[in-house]
Structure formats: structure tokens, C-alpha cells
């Protein structure tokens, strides 16, 4: 594919419901990132994968947030027992090189999550 | 943690005017990136800067990586209606610093253009 794709684009969940957000990175990109963007703010880092290994999950706000990338390609961000404060845009980005001089990350369109 | 201070937060200009925005950091960055985000979309890369002092252009856009590695600016010349949107600076820290792989973003500059 030409770019990073994410699904669903929009998700409305009832408080307490579990949700799963999918990211398809650019083909061949080794690194994958998840960010959370609150309304009117810049994106904030959640977690980072290099192939299937989750190397940094320091940005995950609670143990209700879980991410995986089992085959080193598609990634899923799961949020358990959603709360209203989880409402945000969840952005996925991918990057081609493992130890880059060039840190360019390419973003998907995001999933807009609204928890009622 | 690392933070980026981006200014101004918003700009209201006339079509054809030049635009300037900047970002500063309390710590050293290895890379500076400038993104534009339209409503309902993800950030789109405009310019990437990899070396201190680097000055790079992309059409009407020009950006520089500050010599101190703690700041960057983005200029847009002769603004047109499609320049409307939110502009974000972002950077990555030194490779040896834990968590350096992630992008740290500024708060964004919202650009509005009056035709």
C-alpha cells in the first residue's frame, strides 16, 4: 500500500467496553509507533515496536492499554474497560530503518475514539 | 521529560502574507520535523531536518535546524488558502537517551488565512 492505514476511522464505545484499533504500516517498515492526540493538542507517544518486539511502552497511560504486533507487520492497540478520558484520536506511524540517521515517521489518518 | 514549546499558538493572516513559526526545546534534539495536519487527517510530513544549522526548503516552505540543536523555525512564503491547517514541530532526542525513538511534538500552530 501507499501509506499507513488505520481502521476503524471512527469508533463510538460505551464506557466499560473493550475496543481494538488496527494499524497497517507501510510495507517493509520495521518500526511502528502509536500516539494519542487529545483535542487541540499535539500527538503524545504511547508505544514503539521494532518488528514484533515492543521496545518502549512508557507512554501507555494505564494497564488497560495493550498493544501487539505479533508478526512484525500489522499492529493492534487494545483498550480495555474504556473510560471517557480515553476519548481521543489514536495515530499510528511507521518508519523504515531500525537505527536511522533519519527519524522520519509517516502517519496514518488516525482512529477517532469517542467513549460515552 | 522532553517538551517542545511552539509559538505562536494561532495566526490570522491575509492571503499572500509570509508566515513564521518556531519551536524551542529545553533539551537537545537530533532531528526536527515539521508536519501539517488537516481536520480529520493524520499529520503529513512537510520538512525533515537532520543536522544542526541545516536549512531546507520545500517549495514555499523553509525550515532550519538551530545551531544549539534546541530550536527550529518554519517559514511559509506567499501564503495561499490551502496552507490553512495546524502545523506541528516534532523532534527526536539523542540516540543514547532512553526513549529517543519517539517523536515529541509541540502544541501546534493553527493557521487561518483570510482571502
Short mmCIF file of C-alpha atoms in Angstrom, two decimals:
data_model
loop_
_atom_site.label_atom_id
_atom_site.label_comp_id
_atom_site.label_asym_id
_atom_site.label_seq_id
_atom_site.Cartn_x
_atom_site.Cartn_y
_atom_site.Cartn_z
CA UNK A 1 0.00 0.00 0.00
CA UNK A 2 0.97 3.58 -0.49
CA UNK A 3 0.71 4.73 3.10
CA UNK A 4 -0.16 3.82 6.65
CA UNK A 5 -3.77 2.73 7.01
CA UNK A 6 -5.85 2.53 10.16
CA UNK A 7 -9.22 1.05 10.97
CA UNK A 8 -11.79 1.83 12.01
CA UNK A 9 -11.61 5.54 11.24
CA UNK A 10 -14.28 6.25 13.86
CA UNK A 11 -15.32 4.29 16.90
CA UNK A 12 -18.00 5.07 19.46
CA UNK A 13 -17.84 2.95 22.59
CA UNK A 14 -19.86 2.79 25.76
CA UNK A 15 -17.90 3.27 28.95
CA UNK A 16 -16.55 -0.07 30.08
CA UNK A 17 -16.46 -1.58 26.60
CA UNK A 18 -13.26 -3.02 25.13
CA UNK A 19 -12.01 -1.66 21.79
CA UNK A 20 -9.36 -2.76 19.29
CA UNK A 21 -7.71 -0.39 16.84
CA UNK A 22 -5.78 -1.67 13.85
CA UNK A 23 -2.77 -0.26 12.04
CA UNK A 24 -1.31 -1.41 8.73
CA UNK A 25 2.12 0.19 8.32
CA UNK A 26 3.87 0.99 5.07
CA UNK A 27 5.07 -2.29 3.57
CA UNK A 28 8.56 -3.16 4.75
CA UNK A 29 8.69 -0.60 7.52
CA UNK A 30 10.43 -2.07 10.53
CA UNK A 31 9.39 0.42 13.17
CA UNK A 32 5.84 1.18 14.25
CA UNK A 33 4.61 3.78 16.72
CA UNK A 34 1.29 4.56 18.41
CA UNK A 35 0.39 8.07 19.53
CA UNK A 36 -2.62 9.55 21.31
CA UNK A 37 -3.86 13.00 20.31
CA UNK A 38 -6.28 14.81 22.58
CA UNK A 39 -8.46 17.55 21.12
CA UNK A 40 -6.43 20.68 20.43
CA UNK A 41 -3.12 19.08 21.40
CA UNK A 42 -0.13 17.58 19.67
CA UNK A 43 0.23 13.80 19.48
CA UNK A 44 1.74 12.07 22.50
CA UNK A 45 3.76 8.87 22.33
CA UNK A 46 2.21 5.64 23.57
CA UNK A 47 4.39 2.75 22.43
CA UNK A 48 7.01 1.63 19.88
CA UNK A 49 7.71 -1.64 18.08
CA UNK A 50 10.74 -2.76 16.16
CA UNK A 51 9.50 -5.69 14.10
CA UNK A 52 7.47 -7.75 16.59
CA UNK A 53 9.35 -6.56 19.67
CA UNK A 54 7.74 -3.88 21.80
CA UNK A 55 10.80 -1.85 22.80
CA UNK A 56 9.16 1.09 24.53
CA UNK A 57 5.74 1.19 26.16
CA UNK A 58 6.48 4.01 28.54
CA UNK A 59 3.69 6.19 27.15
CA UNK A 60 0.81 3.78 27.76
CA UNK A 61 -1.37 5.61 30.31
CA UNK A 62 -2.57 2.57 32.23
CA UNK A 63 -2.61 -1.22 32.23
CA UNK A 64 -5.92 -1.02 30.37
CA UNK A 65 -3.89 -0.19 27.25
CA UNK A 66 -2.21 -3.04 25.43
CA UNK A 67 -0.50 -3.17 22.02
CA UNK A 68 0.80 -6.03 19.96
CA UNK A 69 2.48 -6.67 16.62
CA UNK A 70 2.81 -10.47 16.54
CA UNK A 71 4.20 -10.89 13.02
CA UNK A 72 6.09 -7.64 12.76
CA UNK A 73 3.63 -6.04 10.37
CA UNK A 74 0.05 -5.20 11.40
CA UNK A 75 -0.37 -3.84 14.91
CA UNK A 76 -3.38 -3.69 17.21
CA UNK A 77 -3.91 -1.27 20.07
CA UNK A 78 -6.42 -2.59 22.57
CA UNK A 79 -8.10 -0.57 25.26
CA UNK A 80 -9.94 -2.49 27.94
CA UNK A 81 -12.81 -1.13 30.04
CA UNK A 82 -12.79 2.20 28.19
CA UNK A 83 -13.21 5.41 30.16
CA UNK A 84 -14.35 8.82 28.95
CA UNK A 85 -10.82 10.18 29.27
CA UNK A 86 -9.75 7.66 26.62
CA UNK A 87 -11.64 9.70 24.00
CA UNK A 88 -9.00 10.91 21.56
CA UNK A 89 -7.52 10.34 18.14
CA UNK A 90 -5.17 7.35 18.05
CA UNK A 91 -2.46 7.74 15.43
CA UNK A 92 -0.18 5.07 14.05
CA UNK A 93 3.13 5.87 12.37
CA UNK A 94 5.78 3.75 10.70
CA UNK A 95 9.44 4.24 9.88
CA UNK A 96 11.67 2.26 7.56
CA UNK A 97 15.02 1.97 9.31
CA UNK A 98 15.98 0.22 12.54
CA UNK A 99 18.79 2.57 13.64
CA UNK A 100 18.17 5.54 11.46
CA UNK A 101 20.06 8.68 10.97
CA UNK A 102 16.79 9.78 9.52
CA UNK A 103 13.94 9.69 12.01
CA UNK A 104 11.09 10.36 9.62
CA UNK A 105 7.82 8.83 10.73
CA UNK A 106 4.84 8.59 8.39
CA UNK A 107 1.40 8.79 9.94
CA UNK A 108 -1.90 7.14 9.21
CA UNK A 109 -5.22 9.03 9.23
CA UNK A 110 -5.99 8.03 12.81
CA UNK A 111 -8.89 6.40 14.61
CA UNK A 112 -11.24 8.80 16.36
CA UNK A 113 -12.46 7.16 19.56
CA UNK A 114 -15.39 8.59 21.47
CA UNK A 115 -16.30 6.96 24.77
CA UNK A 116 -19.78 7.77 26.01
CA UNK B 1 10.56 14.77 30.23
CA UNK B 2 11.29 16.46 26.95
CA UNK B 3 8.91 19.20 25.91
CA UNK B 4 8.62 21.43 22.88
CA UNK B 5 7.31 24.96 23.08
CA UNK B 6 5.74 26.03 19.81
CA UNK B 7 4.69 29.58 19.00
CA UNK B 8 2.53 31.26 18.10
CA UNK B 9 -0.45 29.11 19.04
CA UNK B 10 -2.54 30.68 16.30
CA UNK B 11 -2.14 33.07 13.40
CA UNK B 12 -4.68 35.02 11.38
CA UNK B 13 -3.20 36.42 8.19
CA UNK B 14 -4.14 37.70 4.75
CA UNK B 15 -3.59 35.61 1.67
CA UNK B 16 -0.19 36.36 0.20
CA UNK B 17 1.49 37.17 3.50
CA UNK B 18 4.53 35.33 4.78
CA UNK B 19 4.26 33.16 7.90
CA UNK B 20 6.84 32.31 10.52
CA UNK B 21 6.55 29.88 13.45
CA UNK B 22 9.12 28.35 15.74
CA UNK B 23 9.78 25.66 18.30
CA UNK B 24 12.14 25.57 21.23
CA UNK B 25 13.22 22.74 23.47
CA UNK B 26 14.73 22.52 26.91
CA UNK B 27 16.97 19.69 25.73
CA UNK B 28 18.96 18.75 22.65
CA UNK B 29 17.21 17.16 19.70
CA UNK B 30 18.80 15.01 16.99
CA UNK B 31 16.10 15.55 14.41
CA UNK B 32 13.49 18.22 13.78
CA UNK B 33 10.41 17.51 11.70
CA UNK B 34 7.59 19.80 10.63
CA UNK B 35 4.15 18.33 9.98
CA UNK B 36 0.82 19.77 8.81
CA UNK B 37 -2.46 18.30 9.98
CA UNK B 38 -5.79 18.94 8.28
CA UNK B 39 -9.10 18.28 10.07
CA UNK B 40 -9.87 14.59 10.32
CA UNK B 41 -6.49 13.52 8.99
CA UNK B 42 -3.14 12.43 10.34
CA UNK B 43 -0.04 14.64 10.31
CA UNK B 44 1.65 14.93 6.92
CA UNK B 45 5.39 15.48 6.79
CA UNK B 46 6.49 18.81 5.31
CA UNK B 47 10.20 19.08 6.04
CA UNK B 48 12.75 16.94 7.90
CA UNK B 49 15.98 18.34 9.35
CA UNK B 50 18.84 16.11 10.47
CA UNK B 51 21.84 18.33 11.16
CA UNK B 52 22.40 21.39 13.33
CA UNK B 53 22.40 24.50 11.17
CA UNK B 54 20.66 22.76 8.28
CA UNK B 55 18.39 24.97 6.17
CA UNK B 56 15.94 23.10 3.93
CA UNK B 57 13.26 24.26 1.52
CA UNK B 58 10.22 22.53 0.10
CA UNK B 59 8.50 24.83 -2.37
CA UNK B 60 7.28 27.87 -0.45
CA UNK B 61 8.30 26.29 2.86
CA UNK B 62 11.69 26.81 4.51
CA UNK B 63 12.82 25.34 7.81
CA UNK B 64 16.03 25.48 9.81
CA UNK B 65 17.58 23.29 12.49
CA UNK B 66 19.03 25.62 15.11
CA UNK B 67 22.76 25.61 15.82
CA UNK B 68 22.17 24.87 19.51
CA UNK B 69 20.00 21.86 18.49
CA UNK B 70 17.31 23.21 20.79
CA UNK B 71 15.20 25.13 18.30
CA UNK B 72 13.78 25.20 14.79
CA UNK B 73 11.68 27.53 12.68
CA UNK B 74 9.33 27.12 9.73
CA UNK B 75 8.59 29.88 7.23
CA UNK B 76 5.86 29.88 4.62
CA UNK B 77 6.11 32.47 1.88
CA UNK B 78 3.23 33.97 -0.06
CA UNK B 79 0.51 32.05 1.78
CA UNK B 80 -2.41 30.57 -0.15
CA UNK B 81 -5.78 29.24 1.10
CA UNK B 82 -4.64 25.59 1.10
CA UNK B 83 -1.99 26.46 3.69
CA UNK B 84 -4.76 26.60 6.29
CA UNK B 85 -4.34 23.95 8.97
CA UNK B 86 -2.40 23.09 12.08
CA UNK B 87 1.38 22.94 11.90
CA UNK B 88 3.35 20.83 14.36
CA UNK B 89 7.02 20.69 15.08
CA UNK B 90 8.38 17.39 16.34
CA UNK B 91 11.76 16.02 17.27
CA UNK B 92 13.70 13.03 18.48
CA UNK B 93 16.32 13.05 21.20
CA UNK B 94 19.92 11.82 21.16
CA UNK B 95 20.19 8.15 20.25
CA UNK B 96 21.73 7.13 23.54
CA UNK B 97 18.88 8.62 25.55
CA UNK B 98 16.18 6.16 26.57
CA UNK B 99 13.05 6.72 24.59
CA UNK B 100 14.89 8.62 21.86
CA UNK B 101 13.00 6.81 19.13
CA UNK B 102 9.71 8.53 19.86
CA UNK B 103 8.67 11.86 18.40
CA UNK B 104 7.99 14.67 20.87
CA UNK B 105 5.51 17.20 19.46
CA UNK B 106 4.85 20.86 20.00
CA UNK B 107 1.38 22.12 20.81
CA UNK B 108 0.74 23.22 17.23
CA UNK B 109 0.21 26.49 15.39
CA UNK B 110 -3.26 26.97 13.90
CA UNK B 111 -3.04 28.98 10.70
CA UNK B 112 -6.10 30.82 9.38
CA UNK B 113 -5.97 32.75 6.11
CA UNK B 114 -8.36 35.50 5.09
CA UNK B 115 -8.75 35.57 1.32
#
